[in-house]
PDB file of C-alpha atoms in Angstrom:
ATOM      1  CA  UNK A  13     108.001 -19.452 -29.217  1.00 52.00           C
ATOM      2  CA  UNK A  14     109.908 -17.982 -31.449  1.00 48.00           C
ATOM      3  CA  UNK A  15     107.834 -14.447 -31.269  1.00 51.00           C
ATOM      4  CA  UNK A  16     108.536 -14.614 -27.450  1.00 53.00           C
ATOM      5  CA  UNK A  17     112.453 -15.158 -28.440  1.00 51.00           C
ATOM      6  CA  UNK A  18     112.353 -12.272 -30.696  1.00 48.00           C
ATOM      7  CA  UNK A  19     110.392 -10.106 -27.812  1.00 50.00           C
ATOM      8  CA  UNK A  20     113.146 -10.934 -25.313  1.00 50.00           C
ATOM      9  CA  UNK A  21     116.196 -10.213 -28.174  1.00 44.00           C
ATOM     10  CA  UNK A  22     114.309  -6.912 -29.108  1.00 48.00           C
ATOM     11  CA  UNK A  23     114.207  -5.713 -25.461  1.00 52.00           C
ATOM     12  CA  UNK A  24     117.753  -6.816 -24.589  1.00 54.00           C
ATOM     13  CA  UNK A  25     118.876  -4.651 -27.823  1.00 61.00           C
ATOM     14  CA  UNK A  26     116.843  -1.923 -26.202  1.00 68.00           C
ATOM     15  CA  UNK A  27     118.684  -2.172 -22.807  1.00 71.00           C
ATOM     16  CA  UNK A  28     121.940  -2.291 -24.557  1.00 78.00           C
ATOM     17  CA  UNK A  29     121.023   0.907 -26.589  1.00 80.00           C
ATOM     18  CA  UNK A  30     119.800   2.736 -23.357  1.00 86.00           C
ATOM     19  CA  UNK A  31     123.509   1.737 -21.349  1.00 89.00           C
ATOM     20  CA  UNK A  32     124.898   3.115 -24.264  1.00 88.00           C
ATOM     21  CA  UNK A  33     123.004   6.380 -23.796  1.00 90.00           C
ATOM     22  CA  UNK A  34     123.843   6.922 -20.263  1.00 93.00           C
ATOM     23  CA  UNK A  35     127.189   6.400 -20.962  1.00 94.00           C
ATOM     24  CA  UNK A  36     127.756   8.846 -23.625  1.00 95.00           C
ATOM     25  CA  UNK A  37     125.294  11.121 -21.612  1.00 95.00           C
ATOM     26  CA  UNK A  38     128.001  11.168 -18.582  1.00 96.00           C
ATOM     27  CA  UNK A  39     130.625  11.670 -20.729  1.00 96.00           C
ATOM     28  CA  UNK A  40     128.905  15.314 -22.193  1.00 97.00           C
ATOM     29  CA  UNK A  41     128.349  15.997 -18.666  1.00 96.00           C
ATOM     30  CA  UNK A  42     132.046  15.645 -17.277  1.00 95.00           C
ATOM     31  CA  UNK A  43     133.453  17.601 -21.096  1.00 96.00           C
ATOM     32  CA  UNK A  44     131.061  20.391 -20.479  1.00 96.00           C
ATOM     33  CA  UNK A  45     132.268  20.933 -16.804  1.00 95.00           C
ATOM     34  CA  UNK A  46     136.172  21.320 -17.964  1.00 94.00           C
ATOM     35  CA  UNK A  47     136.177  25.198 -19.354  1.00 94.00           C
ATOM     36  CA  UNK A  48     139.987  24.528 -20.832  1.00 96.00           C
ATOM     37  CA  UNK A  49     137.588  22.369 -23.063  1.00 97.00           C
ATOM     38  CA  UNK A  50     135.778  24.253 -25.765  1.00 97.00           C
ATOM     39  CA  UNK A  51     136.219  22.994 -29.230  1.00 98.00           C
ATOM     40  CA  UNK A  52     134.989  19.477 -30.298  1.00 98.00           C
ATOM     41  CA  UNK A  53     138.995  18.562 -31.754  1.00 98.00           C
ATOM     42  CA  UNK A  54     140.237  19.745 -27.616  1.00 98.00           C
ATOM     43  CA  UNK A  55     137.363  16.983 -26.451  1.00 98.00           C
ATOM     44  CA  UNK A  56     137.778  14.626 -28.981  1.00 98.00           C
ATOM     45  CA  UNK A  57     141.322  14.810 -28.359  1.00 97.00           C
ATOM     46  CA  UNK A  58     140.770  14.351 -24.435  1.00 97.00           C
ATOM     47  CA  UNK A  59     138.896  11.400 -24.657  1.00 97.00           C
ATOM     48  CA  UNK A  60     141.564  10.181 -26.867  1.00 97.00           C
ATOM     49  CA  UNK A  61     144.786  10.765 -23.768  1.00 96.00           C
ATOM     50  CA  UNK A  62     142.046   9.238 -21.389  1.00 94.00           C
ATOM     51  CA  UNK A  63     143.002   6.099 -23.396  1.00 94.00           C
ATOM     52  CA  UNK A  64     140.846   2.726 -23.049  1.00 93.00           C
ATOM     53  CA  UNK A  65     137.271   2.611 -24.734  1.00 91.00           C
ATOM     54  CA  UNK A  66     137.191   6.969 -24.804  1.00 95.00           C
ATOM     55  CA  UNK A  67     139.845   6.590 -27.350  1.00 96.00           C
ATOM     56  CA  UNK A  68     137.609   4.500 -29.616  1.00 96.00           C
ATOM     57  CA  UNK A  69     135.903   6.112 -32.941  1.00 96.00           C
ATOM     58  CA  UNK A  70     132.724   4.506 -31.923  1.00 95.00           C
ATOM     59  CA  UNK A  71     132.918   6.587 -29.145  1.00 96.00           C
ATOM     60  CA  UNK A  72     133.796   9.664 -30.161  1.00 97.00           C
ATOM     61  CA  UNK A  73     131.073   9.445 -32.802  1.00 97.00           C
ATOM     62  CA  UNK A  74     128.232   8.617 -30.381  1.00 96.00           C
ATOM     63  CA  UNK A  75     129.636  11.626 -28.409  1.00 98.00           C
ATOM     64  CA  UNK A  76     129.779  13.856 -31.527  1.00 98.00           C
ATOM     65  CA  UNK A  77     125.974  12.681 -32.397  1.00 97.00           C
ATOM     66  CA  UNK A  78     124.650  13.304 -29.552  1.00 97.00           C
ATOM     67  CA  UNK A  79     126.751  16.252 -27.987  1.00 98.00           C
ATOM     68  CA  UNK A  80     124.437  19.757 -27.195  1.00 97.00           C
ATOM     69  CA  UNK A  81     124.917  22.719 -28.875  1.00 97.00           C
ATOM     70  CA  UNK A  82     126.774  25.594 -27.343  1.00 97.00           C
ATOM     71  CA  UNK A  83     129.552  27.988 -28.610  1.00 97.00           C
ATOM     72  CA  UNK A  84     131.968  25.442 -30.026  1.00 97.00           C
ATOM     73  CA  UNK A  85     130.350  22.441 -30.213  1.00 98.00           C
ATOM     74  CA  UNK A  86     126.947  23.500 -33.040  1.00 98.00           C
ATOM     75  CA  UNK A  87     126.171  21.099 -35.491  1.00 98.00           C
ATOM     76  CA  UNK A  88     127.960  23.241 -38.190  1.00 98.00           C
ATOM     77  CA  UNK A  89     131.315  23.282 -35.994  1.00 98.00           C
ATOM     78  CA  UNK A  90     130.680  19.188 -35.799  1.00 98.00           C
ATOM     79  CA  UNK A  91     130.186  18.686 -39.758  1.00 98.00           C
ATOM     80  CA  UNK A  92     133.547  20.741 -40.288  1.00 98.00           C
ATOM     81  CA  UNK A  93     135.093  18.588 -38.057  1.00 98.00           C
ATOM     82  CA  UNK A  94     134.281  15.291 -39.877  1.00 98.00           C
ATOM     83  CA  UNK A  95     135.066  16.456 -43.137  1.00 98.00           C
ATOM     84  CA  UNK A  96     138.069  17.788 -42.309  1.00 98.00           C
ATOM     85  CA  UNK A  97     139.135  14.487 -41.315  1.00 98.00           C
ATOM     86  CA  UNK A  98     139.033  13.005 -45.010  1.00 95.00           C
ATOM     87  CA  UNK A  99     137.231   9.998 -46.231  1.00 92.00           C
ATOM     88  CA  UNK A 100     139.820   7.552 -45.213  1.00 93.00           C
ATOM     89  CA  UNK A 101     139.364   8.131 -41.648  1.00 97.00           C
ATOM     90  CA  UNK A 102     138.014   5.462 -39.441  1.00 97.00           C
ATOM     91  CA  UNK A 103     136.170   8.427 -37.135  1.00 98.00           C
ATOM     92  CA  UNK A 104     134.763   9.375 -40.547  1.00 98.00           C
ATOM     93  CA  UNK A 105     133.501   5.945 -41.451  1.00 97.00           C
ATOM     94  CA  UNK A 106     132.249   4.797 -37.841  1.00 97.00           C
ATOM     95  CA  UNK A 107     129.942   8.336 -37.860  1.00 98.00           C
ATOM     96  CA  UNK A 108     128.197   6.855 -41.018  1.00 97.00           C
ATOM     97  CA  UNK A 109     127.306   3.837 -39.091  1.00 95.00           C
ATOM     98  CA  UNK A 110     125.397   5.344 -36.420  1.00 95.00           C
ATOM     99  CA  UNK A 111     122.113   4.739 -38.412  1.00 93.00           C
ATOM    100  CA  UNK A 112     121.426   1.887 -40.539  1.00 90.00           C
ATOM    101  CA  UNK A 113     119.959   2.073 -44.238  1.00 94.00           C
ATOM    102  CA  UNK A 114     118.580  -1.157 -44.812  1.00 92.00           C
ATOM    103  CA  UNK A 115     115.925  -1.042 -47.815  1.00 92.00           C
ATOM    104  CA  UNK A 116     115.659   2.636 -47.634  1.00 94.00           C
ATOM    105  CA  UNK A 117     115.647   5.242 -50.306  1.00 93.00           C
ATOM    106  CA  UNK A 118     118.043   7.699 -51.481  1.00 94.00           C
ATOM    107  CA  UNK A 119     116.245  10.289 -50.701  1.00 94.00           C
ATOM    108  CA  UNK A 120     115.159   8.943 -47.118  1.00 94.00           C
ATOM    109  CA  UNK A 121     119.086   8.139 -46.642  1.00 96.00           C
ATOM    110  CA  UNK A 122     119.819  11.758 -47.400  1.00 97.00           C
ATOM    111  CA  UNK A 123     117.050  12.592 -44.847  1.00 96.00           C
ATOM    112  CA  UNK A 124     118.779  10.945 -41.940  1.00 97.00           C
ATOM    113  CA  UNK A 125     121.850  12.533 -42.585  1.00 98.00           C
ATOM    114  CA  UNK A 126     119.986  15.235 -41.715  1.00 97.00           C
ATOM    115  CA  UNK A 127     117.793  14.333 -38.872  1.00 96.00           C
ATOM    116  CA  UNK A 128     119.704  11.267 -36.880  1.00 96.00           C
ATOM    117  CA  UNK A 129     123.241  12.282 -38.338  1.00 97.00           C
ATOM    118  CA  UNK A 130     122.388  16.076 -37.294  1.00 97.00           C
ATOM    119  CA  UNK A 131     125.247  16.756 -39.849  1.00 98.00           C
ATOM    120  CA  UNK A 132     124.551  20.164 -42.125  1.00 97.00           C
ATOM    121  CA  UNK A 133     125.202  20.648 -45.801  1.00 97.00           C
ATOM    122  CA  UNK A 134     128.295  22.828 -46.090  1.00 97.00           C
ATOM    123  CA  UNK A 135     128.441  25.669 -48.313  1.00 96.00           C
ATOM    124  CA  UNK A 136     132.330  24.538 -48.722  1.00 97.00           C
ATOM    125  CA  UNK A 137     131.750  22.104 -51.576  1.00 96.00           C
ATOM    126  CA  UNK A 138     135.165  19.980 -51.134  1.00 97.00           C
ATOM    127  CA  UNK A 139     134.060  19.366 -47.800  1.00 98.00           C
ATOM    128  CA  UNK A 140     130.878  18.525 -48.346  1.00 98.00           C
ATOM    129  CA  UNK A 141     131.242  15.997 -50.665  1.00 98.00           C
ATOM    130  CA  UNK A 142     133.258  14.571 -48.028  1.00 98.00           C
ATOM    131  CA  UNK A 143     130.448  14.353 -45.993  1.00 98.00           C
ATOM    132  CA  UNK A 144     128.356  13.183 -48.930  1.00 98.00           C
ATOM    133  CA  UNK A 145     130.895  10.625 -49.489  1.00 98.00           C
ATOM    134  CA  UNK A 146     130.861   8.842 -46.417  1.00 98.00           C
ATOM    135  CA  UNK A 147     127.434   8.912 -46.302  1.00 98.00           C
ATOM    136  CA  UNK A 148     127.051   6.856 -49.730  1.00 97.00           C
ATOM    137  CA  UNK A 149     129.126   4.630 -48.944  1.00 97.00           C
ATOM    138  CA  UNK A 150     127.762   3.321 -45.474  1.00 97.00           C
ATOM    139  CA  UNK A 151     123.837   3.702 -47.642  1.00 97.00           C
ATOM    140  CA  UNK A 152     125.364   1.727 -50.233  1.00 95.00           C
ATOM    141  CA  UNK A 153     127.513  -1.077 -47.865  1.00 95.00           C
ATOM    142  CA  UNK A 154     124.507  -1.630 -45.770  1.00 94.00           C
ATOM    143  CA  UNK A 155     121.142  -2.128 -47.432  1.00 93.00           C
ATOM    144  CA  UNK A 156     120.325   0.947 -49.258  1.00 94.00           C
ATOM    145  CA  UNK A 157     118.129   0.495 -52.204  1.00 91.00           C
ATOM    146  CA  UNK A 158     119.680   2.330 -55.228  1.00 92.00           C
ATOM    147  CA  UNK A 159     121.461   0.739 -57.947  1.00 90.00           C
ATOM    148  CA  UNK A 160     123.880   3.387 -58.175  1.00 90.00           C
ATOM    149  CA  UNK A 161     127.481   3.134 -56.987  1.00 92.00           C
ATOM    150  CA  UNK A 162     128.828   5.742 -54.275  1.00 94.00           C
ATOM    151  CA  UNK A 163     129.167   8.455 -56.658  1.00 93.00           C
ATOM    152  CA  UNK A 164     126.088   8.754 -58.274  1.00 92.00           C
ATOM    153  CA  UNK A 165     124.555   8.837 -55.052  1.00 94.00           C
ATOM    154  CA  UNK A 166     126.917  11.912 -54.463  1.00 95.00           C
ATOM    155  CA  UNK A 167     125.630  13.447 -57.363  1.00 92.00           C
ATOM    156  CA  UNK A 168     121.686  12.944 -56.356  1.00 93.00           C
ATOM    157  CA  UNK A 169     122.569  13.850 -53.045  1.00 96.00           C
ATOM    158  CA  UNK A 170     123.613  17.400 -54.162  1.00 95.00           C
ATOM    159  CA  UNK A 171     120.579  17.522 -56.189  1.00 93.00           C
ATOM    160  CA  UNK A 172     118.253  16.758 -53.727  1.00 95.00           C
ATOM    161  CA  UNK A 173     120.044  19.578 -51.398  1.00 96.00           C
ATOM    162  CA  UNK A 174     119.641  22.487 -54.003  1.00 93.00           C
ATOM    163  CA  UNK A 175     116.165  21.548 -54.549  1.00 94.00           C
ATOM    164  CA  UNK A 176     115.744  21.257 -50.977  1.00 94.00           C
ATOM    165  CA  UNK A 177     117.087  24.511 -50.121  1.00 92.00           C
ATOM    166  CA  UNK A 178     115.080  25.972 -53.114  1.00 91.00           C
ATOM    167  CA  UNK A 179     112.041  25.359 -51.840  1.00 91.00           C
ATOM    168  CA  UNK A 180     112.618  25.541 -48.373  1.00 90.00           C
ATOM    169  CA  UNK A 181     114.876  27.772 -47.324  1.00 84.00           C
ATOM    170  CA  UNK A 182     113.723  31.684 -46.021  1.00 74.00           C
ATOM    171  CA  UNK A 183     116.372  32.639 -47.303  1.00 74.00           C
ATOM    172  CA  UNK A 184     115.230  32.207 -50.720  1.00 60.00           C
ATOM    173  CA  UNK A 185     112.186  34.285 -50.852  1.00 58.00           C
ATOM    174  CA  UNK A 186     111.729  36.230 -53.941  1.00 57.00           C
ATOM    175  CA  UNK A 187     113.764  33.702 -55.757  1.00 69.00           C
ATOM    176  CA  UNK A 188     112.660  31.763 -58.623  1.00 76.00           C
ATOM    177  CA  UNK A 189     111.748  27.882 -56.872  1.00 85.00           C
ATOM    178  CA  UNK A 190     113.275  24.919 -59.098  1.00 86.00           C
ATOM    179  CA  UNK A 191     111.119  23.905 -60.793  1.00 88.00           C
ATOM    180  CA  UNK A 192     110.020  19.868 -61.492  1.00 90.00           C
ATOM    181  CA  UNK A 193     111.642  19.516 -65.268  1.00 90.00           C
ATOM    182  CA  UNK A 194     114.688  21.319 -64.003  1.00 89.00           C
ATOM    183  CA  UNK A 195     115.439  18.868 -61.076  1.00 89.00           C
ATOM    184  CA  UNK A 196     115.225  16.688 -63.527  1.00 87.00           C
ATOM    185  CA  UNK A 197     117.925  18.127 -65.849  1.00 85.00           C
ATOM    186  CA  UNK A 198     120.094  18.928 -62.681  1.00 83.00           C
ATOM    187  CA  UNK A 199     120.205  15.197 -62.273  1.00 80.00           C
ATOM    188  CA  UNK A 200     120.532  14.227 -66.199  1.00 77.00           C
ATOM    189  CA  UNK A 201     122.824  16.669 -66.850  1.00 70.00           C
ATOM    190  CA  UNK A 202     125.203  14.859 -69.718  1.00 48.00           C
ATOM    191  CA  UNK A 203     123.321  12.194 -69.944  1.00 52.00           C
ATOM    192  CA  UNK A 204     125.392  11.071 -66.487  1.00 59.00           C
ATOM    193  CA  UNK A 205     121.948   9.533 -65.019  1.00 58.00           C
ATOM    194  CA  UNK A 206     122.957   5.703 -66.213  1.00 71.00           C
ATOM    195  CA  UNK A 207     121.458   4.176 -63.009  1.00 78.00           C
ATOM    196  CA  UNK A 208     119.343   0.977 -63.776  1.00 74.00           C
ATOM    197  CA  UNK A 209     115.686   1.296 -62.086  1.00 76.00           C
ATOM    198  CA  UNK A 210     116.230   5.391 -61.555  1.00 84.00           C
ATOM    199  CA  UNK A 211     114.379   6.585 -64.239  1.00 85.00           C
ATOM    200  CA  UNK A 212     112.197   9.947 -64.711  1.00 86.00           C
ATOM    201  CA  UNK A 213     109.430   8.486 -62.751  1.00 90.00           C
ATOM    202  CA  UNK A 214     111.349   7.995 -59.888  1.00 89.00           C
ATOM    203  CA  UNK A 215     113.011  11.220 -59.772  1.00 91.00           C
ATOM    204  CA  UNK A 216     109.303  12.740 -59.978  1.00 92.00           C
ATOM    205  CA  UNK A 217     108.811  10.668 -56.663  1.00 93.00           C
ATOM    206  CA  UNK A 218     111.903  12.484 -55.175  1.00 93.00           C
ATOM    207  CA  UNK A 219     110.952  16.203 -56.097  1.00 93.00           C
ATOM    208  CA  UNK A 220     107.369  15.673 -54.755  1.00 93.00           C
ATOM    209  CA  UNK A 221     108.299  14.558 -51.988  1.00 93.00           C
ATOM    210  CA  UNK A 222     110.696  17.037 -50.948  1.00 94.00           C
ATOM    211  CA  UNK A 223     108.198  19.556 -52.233  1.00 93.00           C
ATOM    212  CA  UNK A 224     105.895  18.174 -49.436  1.00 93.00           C
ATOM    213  CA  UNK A 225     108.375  17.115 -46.514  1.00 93.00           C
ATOM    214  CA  UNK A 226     111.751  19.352 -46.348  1.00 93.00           C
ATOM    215  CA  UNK A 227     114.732  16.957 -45.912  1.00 95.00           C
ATOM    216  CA  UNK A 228     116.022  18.387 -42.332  1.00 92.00           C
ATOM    217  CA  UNK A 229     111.987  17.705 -41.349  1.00 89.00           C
ATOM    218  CA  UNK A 230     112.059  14.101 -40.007  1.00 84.00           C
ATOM    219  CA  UNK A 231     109.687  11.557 -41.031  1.00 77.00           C
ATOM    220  CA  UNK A 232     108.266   8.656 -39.078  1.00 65.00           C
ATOM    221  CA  UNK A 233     109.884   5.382 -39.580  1.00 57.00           C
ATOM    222  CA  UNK A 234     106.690   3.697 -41.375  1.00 45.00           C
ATOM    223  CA  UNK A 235     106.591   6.745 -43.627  1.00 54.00           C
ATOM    224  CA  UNK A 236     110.191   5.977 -44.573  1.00 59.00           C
ATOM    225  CA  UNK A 237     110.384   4.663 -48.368  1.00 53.00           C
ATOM    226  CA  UNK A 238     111.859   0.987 -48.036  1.00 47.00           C
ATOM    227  CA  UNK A 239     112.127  -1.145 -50.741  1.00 45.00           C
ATOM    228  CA  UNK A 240     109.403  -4.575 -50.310  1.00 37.00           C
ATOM    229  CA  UNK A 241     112.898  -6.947 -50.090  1.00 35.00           C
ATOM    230  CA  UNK A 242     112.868  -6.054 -46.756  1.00 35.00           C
ATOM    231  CA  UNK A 243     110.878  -4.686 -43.733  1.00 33.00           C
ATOM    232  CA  UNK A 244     111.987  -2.359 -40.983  1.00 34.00           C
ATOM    233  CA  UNK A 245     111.501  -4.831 -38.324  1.00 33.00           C
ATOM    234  CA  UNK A 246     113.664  -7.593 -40.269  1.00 37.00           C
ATOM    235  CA  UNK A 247     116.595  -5.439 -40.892  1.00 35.00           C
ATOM    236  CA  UNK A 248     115.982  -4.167 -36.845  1.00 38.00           C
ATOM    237  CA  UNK A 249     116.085  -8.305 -35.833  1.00 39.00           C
ATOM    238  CA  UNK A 250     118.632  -9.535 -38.198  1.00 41.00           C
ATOM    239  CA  UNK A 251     116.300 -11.457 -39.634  1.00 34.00           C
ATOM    240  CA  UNK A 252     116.631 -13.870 -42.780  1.00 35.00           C
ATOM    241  CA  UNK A 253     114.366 -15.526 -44.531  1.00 36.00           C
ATOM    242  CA  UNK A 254     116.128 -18.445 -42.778  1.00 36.00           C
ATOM    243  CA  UNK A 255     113.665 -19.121 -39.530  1.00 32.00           C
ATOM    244  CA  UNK A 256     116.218 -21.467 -37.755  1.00 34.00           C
ATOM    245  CA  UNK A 257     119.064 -18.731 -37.972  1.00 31.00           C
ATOM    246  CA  UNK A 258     119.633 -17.253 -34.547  1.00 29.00           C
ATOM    247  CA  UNK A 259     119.038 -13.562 -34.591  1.00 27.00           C
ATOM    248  CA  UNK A 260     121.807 -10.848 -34.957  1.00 30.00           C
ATOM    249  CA  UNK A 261     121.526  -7.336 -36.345  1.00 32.00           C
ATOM    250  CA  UNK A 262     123.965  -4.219 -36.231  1.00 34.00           C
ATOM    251  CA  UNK A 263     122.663  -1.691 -33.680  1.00 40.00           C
ATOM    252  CA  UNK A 264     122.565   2.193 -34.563  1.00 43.00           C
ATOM    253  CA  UNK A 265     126.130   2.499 -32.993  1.00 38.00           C
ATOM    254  CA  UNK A 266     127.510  -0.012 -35.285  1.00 41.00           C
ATOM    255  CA  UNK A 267     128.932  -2.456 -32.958  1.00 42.00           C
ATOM    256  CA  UNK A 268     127.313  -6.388 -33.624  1.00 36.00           C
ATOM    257  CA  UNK A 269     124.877  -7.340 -31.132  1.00 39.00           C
ATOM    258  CA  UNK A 270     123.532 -10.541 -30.108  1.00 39.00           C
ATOM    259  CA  UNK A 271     123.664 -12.995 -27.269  1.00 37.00           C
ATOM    260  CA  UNK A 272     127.373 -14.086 -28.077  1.00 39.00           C
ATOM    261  CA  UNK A 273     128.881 -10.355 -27.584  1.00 40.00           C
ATOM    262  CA  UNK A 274     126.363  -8.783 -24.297  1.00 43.00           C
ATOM    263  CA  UNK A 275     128.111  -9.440 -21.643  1.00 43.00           C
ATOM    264  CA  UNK A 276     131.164  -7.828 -23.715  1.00 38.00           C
ATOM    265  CA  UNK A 277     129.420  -4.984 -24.512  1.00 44.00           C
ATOM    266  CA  UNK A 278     128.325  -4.672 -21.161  1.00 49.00           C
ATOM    267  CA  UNK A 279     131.946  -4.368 -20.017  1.00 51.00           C
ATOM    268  CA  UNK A 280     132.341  -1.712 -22.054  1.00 55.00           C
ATOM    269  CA  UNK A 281     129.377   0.467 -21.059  1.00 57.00           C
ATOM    270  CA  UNK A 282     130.800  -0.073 -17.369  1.00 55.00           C
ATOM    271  CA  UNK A 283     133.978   1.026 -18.310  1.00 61.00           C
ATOM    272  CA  UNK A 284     132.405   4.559 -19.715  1.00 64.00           C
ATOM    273  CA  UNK A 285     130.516   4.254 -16.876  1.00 63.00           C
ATOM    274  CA  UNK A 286     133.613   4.990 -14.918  1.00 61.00           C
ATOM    275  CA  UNK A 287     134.722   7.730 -16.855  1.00 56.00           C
ATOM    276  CA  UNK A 288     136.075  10.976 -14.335  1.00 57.00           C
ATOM    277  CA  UNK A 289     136.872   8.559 -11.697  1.00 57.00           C
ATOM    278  CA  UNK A 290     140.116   6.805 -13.031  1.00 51.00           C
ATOM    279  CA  UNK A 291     143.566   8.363 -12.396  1.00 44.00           C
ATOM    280  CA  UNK A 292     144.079  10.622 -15.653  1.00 39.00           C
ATOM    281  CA  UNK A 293     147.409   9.299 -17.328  1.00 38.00           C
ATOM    282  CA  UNK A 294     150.331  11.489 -17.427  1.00 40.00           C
ATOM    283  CA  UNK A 295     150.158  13.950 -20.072  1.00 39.00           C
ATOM    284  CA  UNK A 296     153.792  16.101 -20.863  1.00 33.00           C
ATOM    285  CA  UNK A 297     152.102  18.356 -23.992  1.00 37.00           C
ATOM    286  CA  UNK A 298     150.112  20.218 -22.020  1.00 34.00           C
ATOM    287  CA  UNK A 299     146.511  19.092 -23.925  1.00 37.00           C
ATOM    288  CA  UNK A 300     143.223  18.335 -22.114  1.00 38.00           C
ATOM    289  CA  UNK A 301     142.760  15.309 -20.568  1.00 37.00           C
ATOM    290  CA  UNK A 302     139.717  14.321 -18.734  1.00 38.00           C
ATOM    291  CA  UNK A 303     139.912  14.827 -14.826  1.00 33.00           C
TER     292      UNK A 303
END
């Protein structure tokens, strides 16, 4: 019984995920038709005088995820963007929930920024760390394994990008490829590595790995490193070790999900659904606003 319960939860998650999709889908669509439109701020800021659920950061970050590339709108124009937003802002902070880190690795959390997050590491290093930032904190606030606190992952993450882009980027040919002991010294570099459990061994692990599997390449979710505390599938359910507790897990958007918030969430996939049929309100500054 309670495998069939957790069959029907898993699909309604599903169905909630794929309303979700269409919705953001249509709202792409009816951006990329306006031509006064082409910078993400002018269509963040349209969906924001549409008012409602387009003003919403969890919005505008599904949006951002998922938006194509063109002039404009490329994945380097949306990671300037969110950094230049600073690490306070909610948009900022929703963006990092769009994936969820439970028992994964640092190195595998860096990975998704990457491949789910499409978000690119910025040669401007204030506004990377930005990025980095926000990214260590969501890894760290929801189920990473790493005993580190925020900044130290900050630090690893920009370790694991130079040796990344040491050994994998073209650019680099002819250059001398870092080397095993000097990731290691990148990462111990005055005696800052004080991170119970992340000893040489471990950072071995990392640099062999990204020797073998370049961070922006992405990995299956079984291939992922997660910790044995907990599985994919029970951070996926919401499952405790509790078998009477009713199922509820965060979905990739962020937003709670179980049987006590569908039908609300529903509503709000109908009301995106709607989106370029409402009356536009009045707008007197002369921005975009969705028509």
């Amino acid at each position: 019984m309670a495998s069939q319960d957790n069959y029907a939860y898993h699909h309604a998650t599903q169905s909630s995920q794929q309303e979700w999709d269409d919705a953001i889908s249509k709202i792409i669509a009816q951006i990329q038709q306006q031509s006064n439109i082409t910078t993400v701020d002018e269509a963040i800021q349209s969906l924001i005088l549409t008012g409602g659920q387009y003003a919403s950061a969890s919005v505008h970050a599904m949006y951002l995820q998922k938006v194509p590339e063109s002039p404009g709108f490329t994945r380097k124009d949306v990671s300037v963007y969110l950094a230049d937003l600073g690490d306070e802002n909610d948009l900022l902070k929703t963006y990092f929930q769009l994936v969820h880190f439970g028992g994964l690795s640092i190195e595998d959390s860096l990975r998704l920024y990457y491949t789910e997050l499409r978000l690119l590491p910025l040669m401007n290093k204030n506004q990377l760390n930005t990025l980095l930032m926000g990214l260590a904190t969501a890894f760290k606030e929801n189920g990473g394994s790493f005993a580190g606190d925020p900044e130290d992952c900050v630090r690893i993450y920009n370790a694991m990008i130079m040796l990344n882009d040491s050994l994998h980027n073209k650019n680099a040919l002819g250059r001398a490829r870092q080397t095993e002991q000097s990731f290691l010294e990148v990462i111990n570099d005055r005696r800052e590595n004080k991170v119970v459990n992340f000893d040489d061994d471990e950072m071995r692990r990392i640099y062999h790995n990204i020797q073998s599997h370049a961070l922006d390449k992405a990995k299956s979710t079984h291939s992922m490193q997660r910790s044995g505390l907990q599985t994919h599938y029970e951070f996926e359910q919401g499952q405790s070790s509790n078998p009477n507790k009713s199922p509820k897990s965060y979905s990739k958007y962020g937003a709670p999900s179980n049987a006590e918030n569908d039908d609300v969430l529903k509503g709000r996939t109908a009301d995106l659904n709607n989106y370029g049929n409402e009356e536009p309100p009045q707008n007197s500054g002369g921005c975009c606003v969705i028509l």
